[in-house]
Each structure stands twice: as C-alpha cells, then as structure tokens.
Coordinates of C-alpha atoms and ligand atoms in Angstrom, one line a residue:
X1 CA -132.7 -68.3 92.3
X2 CA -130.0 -70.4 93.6
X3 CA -128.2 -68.3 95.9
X4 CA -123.9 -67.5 95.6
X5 CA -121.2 -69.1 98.4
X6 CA -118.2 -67.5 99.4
X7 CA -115.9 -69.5 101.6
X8 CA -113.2 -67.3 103.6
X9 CA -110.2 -69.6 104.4
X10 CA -108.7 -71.3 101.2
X11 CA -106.9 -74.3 103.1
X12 CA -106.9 -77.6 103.9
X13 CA -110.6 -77.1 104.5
X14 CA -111.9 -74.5 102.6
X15 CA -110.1 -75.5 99.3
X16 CA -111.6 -79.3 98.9
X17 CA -114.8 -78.4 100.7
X18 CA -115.5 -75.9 98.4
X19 CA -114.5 -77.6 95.4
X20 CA -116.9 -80.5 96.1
X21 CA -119.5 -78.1 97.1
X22 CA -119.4 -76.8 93.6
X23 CA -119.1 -80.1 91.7
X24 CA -122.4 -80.8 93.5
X25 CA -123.8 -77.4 92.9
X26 CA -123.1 -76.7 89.0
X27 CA -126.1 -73.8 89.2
X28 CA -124.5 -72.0 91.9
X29 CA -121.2 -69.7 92.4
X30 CA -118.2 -70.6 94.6
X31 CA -115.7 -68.3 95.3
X32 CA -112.9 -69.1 97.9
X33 CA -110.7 -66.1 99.0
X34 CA -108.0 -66.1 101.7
X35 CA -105.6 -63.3 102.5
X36 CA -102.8 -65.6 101.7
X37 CA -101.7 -64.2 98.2
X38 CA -99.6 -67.2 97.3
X39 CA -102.1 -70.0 98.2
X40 CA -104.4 -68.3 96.1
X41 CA -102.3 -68.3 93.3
X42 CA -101.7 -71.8 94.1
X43 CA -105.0 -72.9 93.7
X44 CA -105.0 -71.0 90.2
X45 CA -102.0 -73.1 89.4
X46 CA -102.5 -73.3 85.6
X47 CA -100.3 -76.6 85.9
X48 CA -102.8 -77.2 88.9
X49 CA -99.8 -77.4 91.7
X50 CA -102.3 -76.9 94.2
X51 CA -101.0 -75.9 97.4
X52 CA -102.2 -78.6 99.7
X53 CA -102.0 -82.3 98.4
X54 CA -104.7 -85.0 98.3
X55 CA -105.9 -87.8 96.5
X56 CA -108.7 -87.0 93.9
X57 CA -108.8 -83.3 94.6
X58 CA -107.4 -81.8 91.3
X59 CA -109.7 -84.1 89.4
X60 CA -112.3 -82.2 90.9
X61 CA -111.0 -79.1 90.4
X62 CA -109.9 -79.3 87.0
X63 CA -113.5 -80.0 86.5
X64 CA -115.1 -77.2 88.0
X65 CA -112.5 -74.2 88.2
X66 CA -113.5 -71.5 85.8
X67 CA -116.7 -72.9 85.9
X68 CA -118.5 -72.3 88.9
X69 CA -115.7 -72.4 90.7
X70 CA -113.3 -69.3 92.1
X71 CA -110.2 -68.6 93.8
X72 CA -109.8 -65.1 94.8
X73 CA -108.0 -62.6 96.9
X74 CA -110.5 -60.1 96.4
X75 CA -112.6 -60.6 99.9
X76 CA -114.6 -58.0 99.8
X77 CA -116.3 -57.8 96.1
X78 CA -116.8 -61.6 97.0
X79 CA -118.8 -61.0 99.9
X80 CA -120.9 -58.5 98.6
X81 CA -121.8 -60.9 95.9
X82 CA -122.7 -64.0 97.7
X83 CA -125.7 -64.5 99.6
X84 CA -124.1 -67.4 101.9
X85 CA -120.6 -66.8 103.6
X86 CA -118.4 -70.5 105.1
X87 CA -115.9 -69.3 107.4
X88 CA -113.1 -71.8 107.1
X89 CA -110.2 -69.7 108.6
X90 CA -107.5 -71.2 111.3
X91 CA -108.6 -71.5 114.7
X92 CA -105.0 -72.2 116.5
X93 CA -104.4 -72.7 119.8
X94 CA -103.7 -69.9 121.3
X95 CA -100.0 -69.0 123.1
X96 CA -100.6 -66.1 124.6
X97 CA -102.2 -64.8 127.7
X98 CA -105.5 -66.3 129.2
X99 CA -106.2 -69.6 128.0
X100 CA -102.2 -69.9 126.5
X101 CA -101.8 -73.6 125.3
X102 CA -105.0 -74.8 125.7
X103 CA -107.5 -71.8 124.6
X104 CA -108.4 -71.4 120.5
X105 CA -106.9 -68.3 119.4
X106 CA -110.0 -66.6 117.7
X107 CA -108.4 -63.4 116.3
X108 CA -108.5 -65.1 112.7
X109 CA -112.5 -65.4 113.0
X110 CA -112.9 -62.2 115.0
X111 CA -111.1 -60.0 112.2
X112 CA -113.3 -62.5 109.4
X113 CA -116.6 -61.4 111.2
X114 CA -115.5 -57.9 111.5
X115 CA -114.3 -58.1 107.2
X116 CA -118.0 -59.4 106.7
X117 CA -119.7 -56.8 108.5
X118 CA -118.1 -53.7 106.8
X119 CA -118.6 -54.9 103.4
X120 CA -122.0 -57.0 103.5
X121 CA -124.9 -55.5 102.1
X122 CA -128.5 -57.3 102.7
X123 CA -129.1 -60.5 104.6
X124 CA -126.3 -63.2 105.1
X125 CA -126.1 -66.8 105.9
X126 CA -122.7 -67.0 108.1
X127 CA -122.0 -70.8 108.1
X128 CA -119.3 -71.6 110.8
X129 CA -117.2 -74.5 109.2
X130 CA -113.9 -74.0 111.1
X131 CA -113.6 -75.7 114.6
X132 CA -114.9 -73.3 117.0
X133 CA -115.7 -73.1 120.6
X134 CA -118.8 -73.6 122.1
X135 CA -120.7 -70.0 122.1
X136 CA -118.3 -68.7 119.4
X137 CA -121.8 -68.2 117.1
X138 CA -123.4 -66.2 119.9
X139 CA -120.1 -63.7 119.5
X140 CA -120.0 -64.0 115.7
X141 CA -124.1 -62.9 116.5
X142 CA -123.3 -59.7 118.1
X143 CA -120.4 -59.0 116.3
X144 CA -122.6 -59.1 113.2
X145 CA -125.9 -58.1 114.0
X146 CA -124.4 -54.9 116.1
X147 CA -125.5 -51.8 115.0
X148 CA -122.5 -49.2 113.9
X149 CA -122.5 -46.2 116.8
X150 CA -121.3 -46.0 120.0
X151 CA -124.3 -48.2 121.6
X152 CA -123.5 -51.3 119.6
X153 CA -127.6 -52.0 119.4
X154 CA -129.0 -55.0 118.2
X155 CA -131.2 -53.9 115.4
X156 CA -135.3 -55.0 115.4
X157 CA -134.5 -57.2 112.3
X158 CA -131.2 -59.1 112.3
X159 CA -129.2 -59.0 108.9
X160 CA -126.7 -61.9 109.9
X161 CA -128.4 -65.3 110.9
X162 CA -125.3 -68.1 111.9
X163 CA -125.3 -71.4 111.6
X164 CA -122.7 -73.9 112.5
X165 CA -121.8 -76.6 110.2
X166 CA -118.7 -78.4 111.5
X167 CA -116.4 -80.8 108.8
X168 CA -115.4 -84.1 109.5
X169 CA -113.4 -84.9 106.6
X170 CA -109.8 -86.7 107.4
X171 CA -106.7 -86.1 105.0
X172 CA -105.6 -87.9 102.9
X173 CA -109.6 -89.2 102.5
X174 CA -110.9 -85.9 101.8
X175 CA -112.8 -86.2 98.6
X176 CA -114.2 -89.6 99.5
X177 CA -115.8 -88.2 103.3
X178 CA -117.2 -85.3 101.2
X179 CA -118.8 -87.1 98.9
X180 CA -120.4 -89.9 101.0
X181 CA -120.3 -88.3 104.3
X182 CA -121.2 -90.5 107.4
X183 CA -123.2 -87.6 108.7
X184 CA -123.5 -83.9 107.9
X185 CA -124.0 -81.4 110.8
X186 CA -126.3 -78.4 110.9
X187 CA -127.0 -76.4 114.1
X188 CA -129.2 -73.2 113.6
X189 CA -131.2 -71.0 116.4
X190 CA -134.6 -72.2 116.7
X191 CA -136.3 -68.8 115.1
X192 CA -137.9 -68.2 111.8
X193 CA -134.9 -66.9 110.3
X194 CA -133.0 -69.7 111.8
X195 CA -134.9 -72.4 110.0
X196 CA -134.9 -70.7 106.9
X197 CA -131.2 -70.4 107.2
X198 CA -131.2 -74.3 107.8
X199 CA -133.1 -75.2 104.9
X200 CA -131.1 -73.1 102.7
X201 CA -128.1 -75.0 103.8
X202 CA -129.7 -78.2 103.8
X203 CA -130.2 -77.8 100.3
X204 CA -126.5 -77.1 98.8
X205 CA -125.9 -80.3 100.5
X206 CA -128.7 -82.2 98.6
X207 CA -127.2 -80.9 95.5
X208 CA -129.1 -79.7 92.6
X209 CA -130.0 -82.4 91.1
X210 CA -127.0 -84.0 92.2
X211 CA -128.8 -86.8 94.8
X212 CA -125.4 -85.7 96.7
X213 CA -125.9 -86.8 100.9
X214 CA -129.2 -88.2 101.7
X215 CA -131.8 -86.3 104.2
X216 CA -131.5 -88.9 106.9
X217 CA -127.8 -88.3 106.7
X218 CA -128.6 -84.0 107.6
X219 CA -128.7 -83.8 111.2
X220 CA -130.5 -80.6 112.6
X221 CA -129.1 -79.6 116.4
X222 CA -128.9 -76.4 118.1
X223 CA -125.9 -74.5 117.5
X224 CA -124.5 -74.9 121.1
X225 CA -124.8 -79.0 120.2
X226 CA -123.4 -78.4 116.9
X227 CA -120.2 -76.2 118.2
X228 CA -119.6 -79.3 121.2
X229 CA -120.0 -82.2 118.7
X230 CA -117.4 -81.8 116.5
X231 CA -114.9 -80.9 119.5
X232 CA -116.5 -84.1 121.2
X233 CA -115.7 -86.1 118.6
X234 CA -112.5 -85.1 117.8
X235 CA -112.0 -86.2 121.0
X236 CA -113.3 -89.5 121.1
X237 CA -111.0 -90.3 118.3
X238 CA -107.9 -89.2 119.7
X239 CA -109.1 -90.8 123.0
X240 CA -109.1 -94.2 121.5
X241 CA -105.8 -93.8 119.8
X242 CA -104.4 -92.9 123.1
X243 CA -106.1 -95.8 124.6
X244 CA -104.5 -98.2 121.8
X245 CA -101.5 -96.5 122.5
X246 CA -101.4 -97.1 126.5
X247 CA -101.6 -101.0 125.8
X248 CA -99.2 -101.3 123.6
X249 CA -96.6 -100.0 125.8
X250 CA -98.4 -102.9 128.2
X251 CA -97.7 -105.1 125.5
X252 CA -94.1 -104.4 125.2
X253 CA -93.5 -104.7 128.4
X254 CA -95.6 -108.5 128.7
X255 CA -95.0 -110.3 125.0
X256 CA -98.7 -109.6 124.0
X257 CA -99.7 -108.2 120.6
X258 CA -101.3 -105.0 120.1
X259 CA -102.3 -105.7 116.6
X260 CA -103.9 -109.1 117.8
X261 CA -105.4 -107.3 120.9
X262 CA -107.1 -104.3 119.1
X263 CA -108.2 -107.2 116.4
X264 CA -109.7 -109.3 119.1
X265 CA -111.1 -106.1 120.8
X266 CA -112.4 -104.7 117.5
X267 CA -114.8 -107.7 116.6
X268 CA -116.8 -106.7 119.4
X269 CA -119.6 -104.3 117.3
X270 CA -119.5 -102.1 120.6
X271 CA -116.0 -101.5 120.2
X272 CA -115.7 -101.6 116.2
X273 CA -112.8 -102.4 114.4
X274 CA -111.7 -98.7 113.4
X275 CA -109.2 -96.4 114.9
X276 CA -107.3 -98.9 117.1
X277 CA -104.1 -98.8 115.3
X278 CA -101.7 -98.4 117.8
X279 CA -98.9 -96.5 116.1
X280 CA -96.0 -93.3 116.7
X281 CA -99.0 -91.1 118.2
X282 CA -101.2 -89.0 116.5
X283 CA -100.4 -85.8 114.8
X284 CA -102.6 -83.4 112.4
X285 CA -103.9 -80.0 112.7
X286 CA -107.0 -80.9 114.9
X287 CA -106.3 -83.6 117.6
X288 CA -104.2 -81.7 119.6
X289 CA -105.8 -78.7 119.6
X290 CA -109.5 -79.6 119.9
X291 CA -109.1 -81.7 122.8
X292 CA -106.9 -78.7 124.3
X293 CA -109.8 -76.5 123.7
X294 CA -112.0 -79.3 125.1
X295 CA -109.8 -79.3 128.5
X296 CA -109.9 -75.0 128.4
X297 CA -113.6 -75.5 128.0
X298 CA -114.1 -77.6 130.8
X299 CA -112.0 -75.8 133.3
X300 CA -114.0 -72.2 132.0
X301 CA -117.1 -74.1 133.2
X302 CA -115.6 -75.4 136.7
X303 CA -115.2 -78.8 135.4
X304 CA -111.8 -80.1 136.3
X305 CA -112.2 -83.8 136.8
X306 CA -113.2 -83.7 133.4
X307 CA -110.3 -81.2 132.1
X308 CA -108.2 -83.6 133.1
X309 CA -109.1 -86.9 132.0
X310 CA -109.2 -85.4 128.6
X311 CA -105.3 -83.4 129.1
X312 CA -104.5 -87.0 129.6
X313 CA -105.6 -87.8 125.8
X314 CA -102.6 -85.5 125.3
X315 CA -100.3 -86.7 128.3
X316 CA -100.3 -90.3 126.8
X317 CA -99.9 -89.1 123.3
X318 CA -96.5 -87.2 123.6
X319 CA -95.4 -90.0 125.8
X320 CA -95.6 -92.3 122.9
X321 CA -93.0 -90.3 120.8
X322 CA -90.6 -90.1 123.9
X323 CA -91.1 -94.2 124.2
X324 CA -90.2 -94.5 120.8
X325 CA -87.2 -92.2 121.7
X326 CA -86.3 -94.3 124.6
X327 CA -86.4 -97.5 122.9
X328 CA -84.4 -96.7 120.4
X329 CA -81.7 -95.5 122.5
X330 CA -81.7 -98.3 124.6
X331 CA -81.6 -101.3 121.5
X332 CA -78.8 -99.1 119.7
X333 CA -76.4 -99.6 123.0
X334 CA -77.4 -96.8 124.8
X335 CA -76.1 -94.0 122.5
X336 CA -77.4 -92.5 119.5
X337 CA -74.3 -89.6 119.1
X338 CA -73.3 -89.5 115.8
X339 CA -75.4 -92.4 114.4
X340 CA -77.2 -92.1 111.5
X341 CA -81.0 -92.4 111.5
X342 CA -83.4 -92.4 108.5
X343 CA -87.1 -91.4 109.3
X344 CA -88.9 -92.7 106.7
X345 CA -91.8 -91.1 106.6
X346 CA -92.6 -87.1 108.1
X347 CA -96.4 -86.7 107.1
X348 CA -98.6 -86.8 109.9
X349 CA -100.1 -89.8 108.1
X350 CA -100.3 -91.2 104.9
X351 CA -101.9 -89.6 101.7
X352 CA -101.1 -86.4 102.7
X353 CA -98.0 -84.0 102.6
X354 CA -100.1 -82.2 105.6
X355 CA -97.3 -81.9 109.0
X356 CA -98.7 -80.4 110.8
X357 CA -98.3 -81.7 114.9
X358 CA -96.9 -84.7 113.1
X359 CA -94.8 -87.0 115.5
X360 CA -92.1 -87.5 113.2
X361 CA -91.7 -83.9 113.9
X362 CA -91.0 -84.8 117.7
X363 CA -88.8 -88.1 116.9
X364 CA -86.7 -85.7 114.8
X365 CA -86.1 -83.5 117.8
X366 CA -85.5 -86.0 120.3
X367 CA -82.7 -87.6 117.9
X368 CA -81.0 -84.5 117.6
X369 CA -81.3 -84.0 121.5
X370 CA -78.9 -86.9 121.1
X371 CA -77.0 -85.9 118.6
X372 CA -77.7 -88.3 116.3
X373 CA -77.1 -87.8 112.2
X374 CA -80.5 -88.1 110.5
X375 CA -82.1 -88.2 107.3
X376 CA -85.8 -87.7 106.4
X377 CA -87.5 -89.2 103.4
X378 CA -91.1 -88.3 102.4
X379 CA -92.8 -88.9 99.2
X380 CA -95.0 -85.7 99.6
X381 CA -94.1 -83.5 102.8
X382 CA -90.6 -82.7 102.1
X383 CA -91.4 -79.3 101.3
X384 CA -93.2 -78.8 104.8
X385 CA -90.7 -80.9 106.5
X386 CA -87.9 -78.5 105.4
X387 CA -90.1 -75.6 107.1
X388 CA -90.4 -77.5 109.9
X389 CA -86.8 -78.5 110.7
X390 CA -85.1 -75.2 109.6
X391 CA -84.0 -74.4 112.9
X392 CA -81.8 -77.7 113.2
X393 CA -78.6 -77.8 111.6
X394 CA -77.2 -81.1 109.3
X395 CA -80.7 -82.6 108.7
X396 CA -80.5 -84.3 105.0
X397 CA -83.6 -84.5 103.0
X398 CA -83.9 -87.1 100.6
X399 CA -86.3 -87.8 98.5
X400 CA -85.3 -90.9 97.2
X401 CA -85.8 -93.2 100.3
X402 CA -82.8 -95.9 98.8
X403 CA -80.6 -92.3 99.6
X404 CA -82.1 -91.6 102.5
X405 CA -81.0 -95.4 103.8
X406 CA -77.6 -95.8 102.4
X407 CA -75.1 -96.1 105.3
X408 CA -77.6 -95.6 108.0
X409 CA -77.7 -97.2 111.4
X410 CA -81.5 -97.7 112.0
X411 CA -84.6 -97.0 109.9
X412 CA -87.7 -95.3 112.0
X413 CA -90.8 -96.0 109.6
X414 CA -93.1 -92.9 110.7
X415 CA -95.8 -92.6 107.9
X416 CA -97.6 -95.6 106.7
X417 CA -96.8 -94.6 103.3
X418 CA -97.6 -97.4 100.9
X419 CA -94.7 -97.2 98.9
X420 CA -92.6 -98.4 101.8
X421 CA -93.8 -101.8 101.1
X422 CA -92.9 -101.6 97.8
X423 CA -89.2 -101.0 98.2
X424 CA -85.9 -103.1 97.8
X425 CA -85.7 -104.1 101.2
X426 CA -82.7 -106.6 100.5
X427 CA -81.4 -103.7 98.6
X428 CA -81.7 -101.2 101.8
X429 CA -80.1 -104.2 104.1
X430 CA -77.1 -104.0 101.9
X431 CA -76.4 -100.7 101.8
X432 CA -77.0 -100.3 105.5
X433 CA -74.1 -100.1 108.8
X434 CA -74.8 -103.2 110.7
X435 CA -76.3 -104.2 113.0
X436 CA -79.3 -102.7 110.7
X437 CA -82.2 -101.8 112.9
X438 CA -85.6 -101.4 111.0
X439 CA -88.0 -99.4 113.8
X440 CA -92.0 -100.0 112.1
X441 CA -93.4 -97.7 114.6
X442 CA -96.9 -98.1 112.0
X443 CA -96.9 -101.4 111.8
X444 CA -97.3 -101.8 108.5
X445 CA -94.4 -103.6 107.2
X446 CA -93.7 -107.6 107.2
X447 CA -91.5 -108.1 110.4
X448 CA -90.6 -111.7 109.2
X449 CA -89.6 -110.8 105.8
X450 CA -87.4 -108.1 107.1
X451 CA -85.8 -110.1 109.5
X452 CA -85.2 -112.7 107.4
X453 CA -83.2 -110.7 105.1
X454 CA -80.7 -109.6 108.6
X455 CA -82.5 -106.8 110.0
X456 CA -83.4 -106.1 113.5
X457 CA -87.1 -105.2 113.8
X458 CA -88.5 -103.5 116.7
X459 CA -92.9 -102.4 116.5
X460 CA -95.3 -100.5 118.6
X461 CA -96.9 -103.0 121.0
X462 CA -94.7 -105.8 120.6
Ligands
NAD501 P1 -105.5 -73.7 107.1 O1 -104.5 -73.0 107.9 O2 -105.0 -74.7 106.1 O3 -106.4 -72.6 106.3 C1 -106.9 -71.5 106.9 C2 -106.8 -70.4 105.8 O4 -107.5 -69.2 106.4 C3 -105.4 -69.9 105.6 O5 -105.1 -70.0 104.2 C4 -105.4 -68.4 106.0 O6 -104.6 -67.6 105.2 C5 -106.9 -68.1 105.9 N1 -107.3 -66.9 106.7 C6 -107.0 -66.6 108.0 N2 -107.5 -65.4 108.4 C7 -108.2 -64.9 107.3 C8 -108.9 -63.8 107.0 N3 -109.2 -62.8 108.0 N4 -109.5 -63.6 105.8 C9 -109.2 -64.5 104.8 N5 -108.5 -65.6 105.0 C10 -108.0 -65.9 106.2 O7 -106.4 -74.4 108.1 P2 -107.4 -75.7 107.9 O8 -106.6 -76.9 108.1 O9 -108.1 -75.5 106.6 O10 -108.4 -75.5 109.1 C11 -109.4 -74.5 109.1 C12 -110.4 -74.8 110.1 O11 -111.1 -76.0 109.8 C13 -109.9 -75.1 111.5 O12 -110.8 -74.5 112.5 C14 -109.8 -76.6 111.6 O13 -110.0 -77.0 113.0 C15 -111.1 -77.0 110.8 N6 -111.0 -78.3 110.3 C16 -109.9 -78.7 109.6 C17 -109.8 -80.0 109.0 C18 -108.6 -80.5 108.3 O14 -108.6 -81.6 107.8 N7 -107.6 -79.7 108.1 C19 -110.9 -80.9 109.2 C20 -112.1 -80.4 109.9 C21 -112.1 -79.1 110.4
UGA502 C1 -109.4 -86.0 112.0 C2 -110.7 -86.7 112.1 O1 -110.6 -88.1 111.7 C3 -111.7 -86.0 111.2 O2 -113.0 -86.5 111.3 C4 -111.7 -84.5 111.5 O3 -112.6 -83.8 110.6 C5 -110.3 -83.9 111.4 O4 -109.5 -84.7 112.3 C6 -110.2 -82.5 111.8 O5 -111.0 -82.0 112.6 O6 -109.2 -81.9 111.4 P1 -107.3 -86.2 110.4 O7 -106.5 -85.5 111.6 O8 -107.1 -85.5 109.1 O9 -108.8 -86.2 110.7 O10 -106.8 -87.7 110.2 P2 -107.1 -89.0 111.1 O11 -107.3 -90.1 110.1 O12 -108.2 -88.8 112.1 O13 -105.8 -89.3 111.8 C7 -105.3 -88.5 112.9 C8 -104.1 -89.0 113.5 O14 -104.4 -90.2 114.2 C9 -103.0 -89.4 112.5 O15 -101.7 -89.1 112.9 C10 -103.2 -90.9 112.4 O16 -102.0 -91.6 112.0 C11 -103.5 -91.3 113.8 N1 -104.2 -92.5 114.0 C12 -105.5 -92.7 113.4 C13 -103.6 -93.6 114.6 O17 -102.5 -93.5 115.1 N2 -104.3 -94.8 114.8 C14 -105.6 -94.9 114.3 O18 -106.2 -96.0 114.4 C15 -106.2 -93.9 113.6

C-alpha cells in the first residue's frame, strides 16, 4: 500500500512542494497543515487566491486539490493518518541570545517535533525539508525516539527514523525546479531502518508511474552531508553574486563592463555562465540567513578564518545597496530631500511577490534617511511591500508604474520585472521633473534607447 504524506509548514515551500508531490503521486494522500489559520484558508481559496504567488502553481493545484490533495489546520488527525511526515516550517535567524544574528532560531521545528511525538501512533518517516543546521536530525532523533518519563530513554526499537531531504527550488521557478530537478537530496543513517526509510522516499520521488526524476538524479549521503549541502550551496550561490558584485563596483570606478566581464568570464565551462548577474544585491528568504548560519556554524566548531570569509558574502552584499544609495545621491547634486523617487520594482526578484530580505527594502530606507519622497510600484508584492514599509510615513504605492513615475525625479529599477521593458518609456520621460534620471540597478533595460529619448541612465558595473 502506498503510504500517506503530511507536510507541516504550508508556505513558500511546503505549498508548491507538496502540490507537485501529489501531482506525481495520484495513488497517495497529501495533506499540508500549518498553524497559520488564514494561509490555510488561502490555499482553499475557492477562487484559488493562493497565498504565495508563482508561475504555474495554481495550474497544479486546481488539478489536484480535492483530489489527493489537502490543506488543513487540523495537525494532529493529519499526523496520525500519514505514515510519512515533511517538516517544512520557518527556520529564521535567530535575534535573541546565543547565536543572535547569525544562529537559526529552531523553536518552530522543536515545538513541530514535540506536536509529532504526542500525537503519532506507529512508525514515522520524519523527512527534514526546511533548512536546518548540521546535527539538527540527531536532536529531532532524541526528541522523537525519547521515551515519555522522567529518564527520557531511548527505546530498544526506534519509532521515528529521520531523514533529511533539503529543496533547492528558486521562486519564481518553482514548479519548473520541481519537476525537472537538477539533483534531489536524500541523507538517511546508515541502519536497516535507515535504508528502508530511504527507499520509501526515493520512491515518492520516482512517482508512481509518473517517470517523475530519474535514479541517477537521487543522491544518497549521510544526513550530516545532507544537512551541510544545502547550507553549502546556498552559499556558493550567494558567494558568486557577491563576487559579481565586488567587480562591478571595480568597473564603475575603471570604465569596464560588468555585463561584458561576467560574459567573457562565464564562457569559461569552469566558471559557467549562470549567476553572475551583477545586480542591487541579493535578497530572499534563504541567502542571508543560510550563509549566517554557515558563519555561526563555523565559529561553534572553532573555525574563524572560515566564519569570516563567508560574513564577508554578507559584508559585500549590504554594501551594494548603500553604493546604490551613495550614487544616487551624488548624480542628483548631492541631495535627495524632498525629491521624488520611484522604485520600480520591490520583489526580491522577478516572478515572485516573495520580499522577503529584498534590497529594495534597504534602498527604500536609505532614501527616507534622506528624506526623499518615494513611490513604489510592483506588479505582485505590493501587498508585502505595504507590510514592509508600515513603519515609514508618506510612502505611495502605486500600482500602475505610469502613476508611480509621473512627476518623479529619478526612477530606481529594482526587480527585473519583465513588464518594465514593455512600458511607454517616451511616455514616462514626459511626464517626468527633469533632469530625469533612470537608475537600472538590474540591468535589464536598453541604456541607449532610454537615453535617446533624454534620460540620464546610471547601471551596476558601469
Ligand atoms: P514560510 O514562512 O513561507 O512557511 C513556513 C510555514 O510554517 C508558515 O506558514 C508557518 O505558519 C508554519 N509553521 C511554523 N511553525 C509551525 C508549527 N509548529 N506547526 C505547523 N506549522 C508551522 O517559510 P518557507 O519560505 O516555506 O521556508 C520554510 C523552510 O524551507 C525554511 O527552512 C527555508 O530555509 C526552506 N527553504 C525555502 C525555500 C524557498 O524558496 N522559500 C527554498 C528552499 C528551502
Ligand atoms: C535560492 C537558491 O537559488 C535555491 O536553490 C534555494 O533552494 C533557495 O535559495 C532557498 O534555499 O531558499 P531564491 O532565493 O528563491 O533561491 O532565488 P535565486 O534565483 O537564487 O535568487 C536569489 C537572489 O540573488 C535574488 O535576489 C536574485 O535577484 C539574486 N541574484 C541571482 C543576482 O543578483 N544575480 C544572479 O546572477 C542571480
């Protein structure tokens, strides 16, 4: 019998994993519950507003909710019905006490292992899928397999067996990564249990029938490797964007080209052409705080040669929003008071309405440092952006960008939203204060177009 999935965390993970879990799975039951009341109801939209966006994900839930697929509040009837438990909950970075800015805060799995435990019945596959520290399997281990009593004994025959099974899906791409994944990541303990557990695992991702990810694409580690990899390459990413990042502002400064540069660079196959798009920084949910937890780990383990080449991953990134900052202030005459600035753009990147650690979040608050009069546009995150920026008075939202633009000052592009590239730019120009100032911290608009029509263009790395 194929055996039920619970997934505990119904968000940016949780939701579109699971859904694509059951689309590949149509013989088994998926039930995704969070504490979050209005999430859940959310993802029971019956106009399917879903509460997170991305592209292609309410095709696939329109075709398997109420199918195999179920969002829930009730945590605990799920887990006693499910045979395989995903833990997808938030692993923040922690602001408090040991570890404070650079730690994970693991209360949120802690309190999930402890739910598990006083409602399970039988034997459980835990599968870690959130971003977790290395060892965090080895507490969720005693937590779970603990005996209730006041010596906490490990019983002959554990009931629990955990495996770690880290995502790599990106926003904005999520359905696509799920579906053809570069690489899926098991780690299980090296015991009979353990490679039963494994097995069991590797077969939801095969897919009934489905011919969903290849074998050679399952990779088997121990769960220590398992826990480390995905941390590690978070943080190879991020390093290379901070890499990019540190030559553009070399470019700048010399009349080089960072786009030509990372082209030139990237046609090397050793170096590869991906993630060398120099850019406002990166933002997300994940960067930041994995490579934190990266730096925590390495100090925890005496390491702090290492700790610190990777806190300068971080270093370099929020310098790039204060360059941005800088630059600004110096083209506009060395005063930004009272000027109005339109940030086109406050997703953390495109595709997404995700703003989390976005740096458009940071340019916002620098500008108002100044006192300058801004307006954000967003096609999707002006709901989140709102959130964000409550505590700042006279921001104007606008969702129609032409708004957002009229009588403005400068223009800082933030997202690479394709629609930018699609708009009036002649039509913005006109209805702009000059000297009109376009600022294409992306890249991803044509410079020479938009100068010939009278703007000002400044880029990253140019
Ligand atoms: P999220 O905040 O969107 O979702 C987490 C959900 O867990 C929330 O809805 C919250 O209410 C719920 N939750 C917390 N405690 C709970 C509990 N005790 N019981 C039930 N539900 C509970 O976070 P996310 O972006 O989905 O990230 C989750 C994890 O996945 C993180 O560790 C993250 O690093 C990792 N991850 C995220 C992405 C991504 O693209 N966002 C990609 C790879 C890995
Ligand atoms: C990233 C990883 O790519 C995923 O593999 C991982 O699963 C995920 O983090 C996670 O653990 O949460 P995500 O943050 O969704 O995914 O998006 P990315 O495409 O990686 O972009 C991250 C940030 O880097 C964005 O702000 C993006 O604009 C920026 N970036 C990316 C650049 O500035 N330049 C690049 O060349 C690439």
């Amino acid at each position: 019998m194929n055996k039920n999935i619970v997934c505990i965390g119904a968000g940016y993970i949780g939701g579109p994993t699971m859904a694509v879990i059951a689309k590949m799975n149509p013989d088994r039951k998926v039930t995704v519950v969070d504490i979050n009341e209005a999430r859940i109801k959310a993802w029971n939209s019956k106009t399917f507003a879903l509460p997170i966006y991305e592209p292609g994900l309410v095709d696939v839930v329109k075709e398997v909710r109420g199918k195999n697929l179920f969002f829930s509040t009730d945590i605990k009837k799920a887990v006693q019905e499910c045979d395989i438990i995903f833990v997808g909950v938030n692993t923040p970075t922690k602001m408090f006490g040991r570890g404070a800015g650079r730690a994970s805060d693991l209360q949120f799995w802690e309190a999930t292992a402890r739910e598990i435990k006083g409602w399970a019945k039988g034997e459980k596959i835990i599968v870690e899928k959130s971003t977790l520290p290395v060892k965090t399997a080895a507490a969720m281990d005693a937590i779970l397999n603990c005996e209730d009593g006041p010596q906490g004994t490990v019983p002959a025959k554990k009931r629990f067996t955990v495996l770690s099974n880290p995502e790599f899906l990106a926003e904005g791409t999520a359905i696509n990564d799920l579906m053809n994944p570069d690489r899926v990541l098991i780690g299980g303990p090296d015991t009979p249990e353990g490679r039963e557990a494994v097995r069991e695992l590797t077969a939801i991702y095969q897919g009934a029938g489905m011919k969903w990810v290849p074998s050679y694409k399952i990779l088997t580690t121990n769960v220590w490797s398992a826990e480390l990899t995905k941390l590690a390459a978070n943080a190879m990413l991020a390093q290379r964007v901070s890499s990019v990042n540190a030559l553009a502002g070399l470019c700048e400064a010399t009349g080089a080209d960072i786009d030509e540069v990372a082209r030139v660079m990237g046609a090397d196959h050793r170096i590869g052409p991906k993630f060398l798009k120099a850019g406002p920084g990166f933002g997300g949910s994940c960067f930041k705080k994995d490579v934190l937890n990266l730096v925590y780990l390495c100090e925890t383990f005496g390491l702090h040669t290492a700790a610190e080449y990777w806190a300068g991953v971080i270093k370099m990134n929020d310098h790039q929003q204060e360059r941005i900052v800088s630059r600004l202030f110096r083209e506009m005459f060395n005063t930004l008071a009272a000027k109005r600035i339109a940030i086109f753009g406050f997703a953390f990147k495109a595709d997404t309405g995700d703003t989390r650690e976005t740096p458009a979040g940071t340019v916002v608050r620098l500008l108002a440092a100044e006192h300058a009069a801004i307006s954000v546009t967003d096609p999707k995150a002006l709901p989140n952006a709102k959130k964000d920026l409550a505590d700042l008075d006279g921001i104007a939202f606008e969702a129609d960008p032409y708004k957002a633009a009229k009588d403005a000052d400068a223009i800082v592009v933030m997202t690479d939203w394709k629609d930018y590239l699609a708009l009036d730019w002649a039509k913005i120009y006109k209805s702009m204060r000059k000297p009109a100032l376009v600022y294409d911290t992306r890249n991803c608009l044509d410079a020479r177009a938009l100068r010939a029509l009278g703007f000002k263009v400044l880029n990253t790395g140019k």
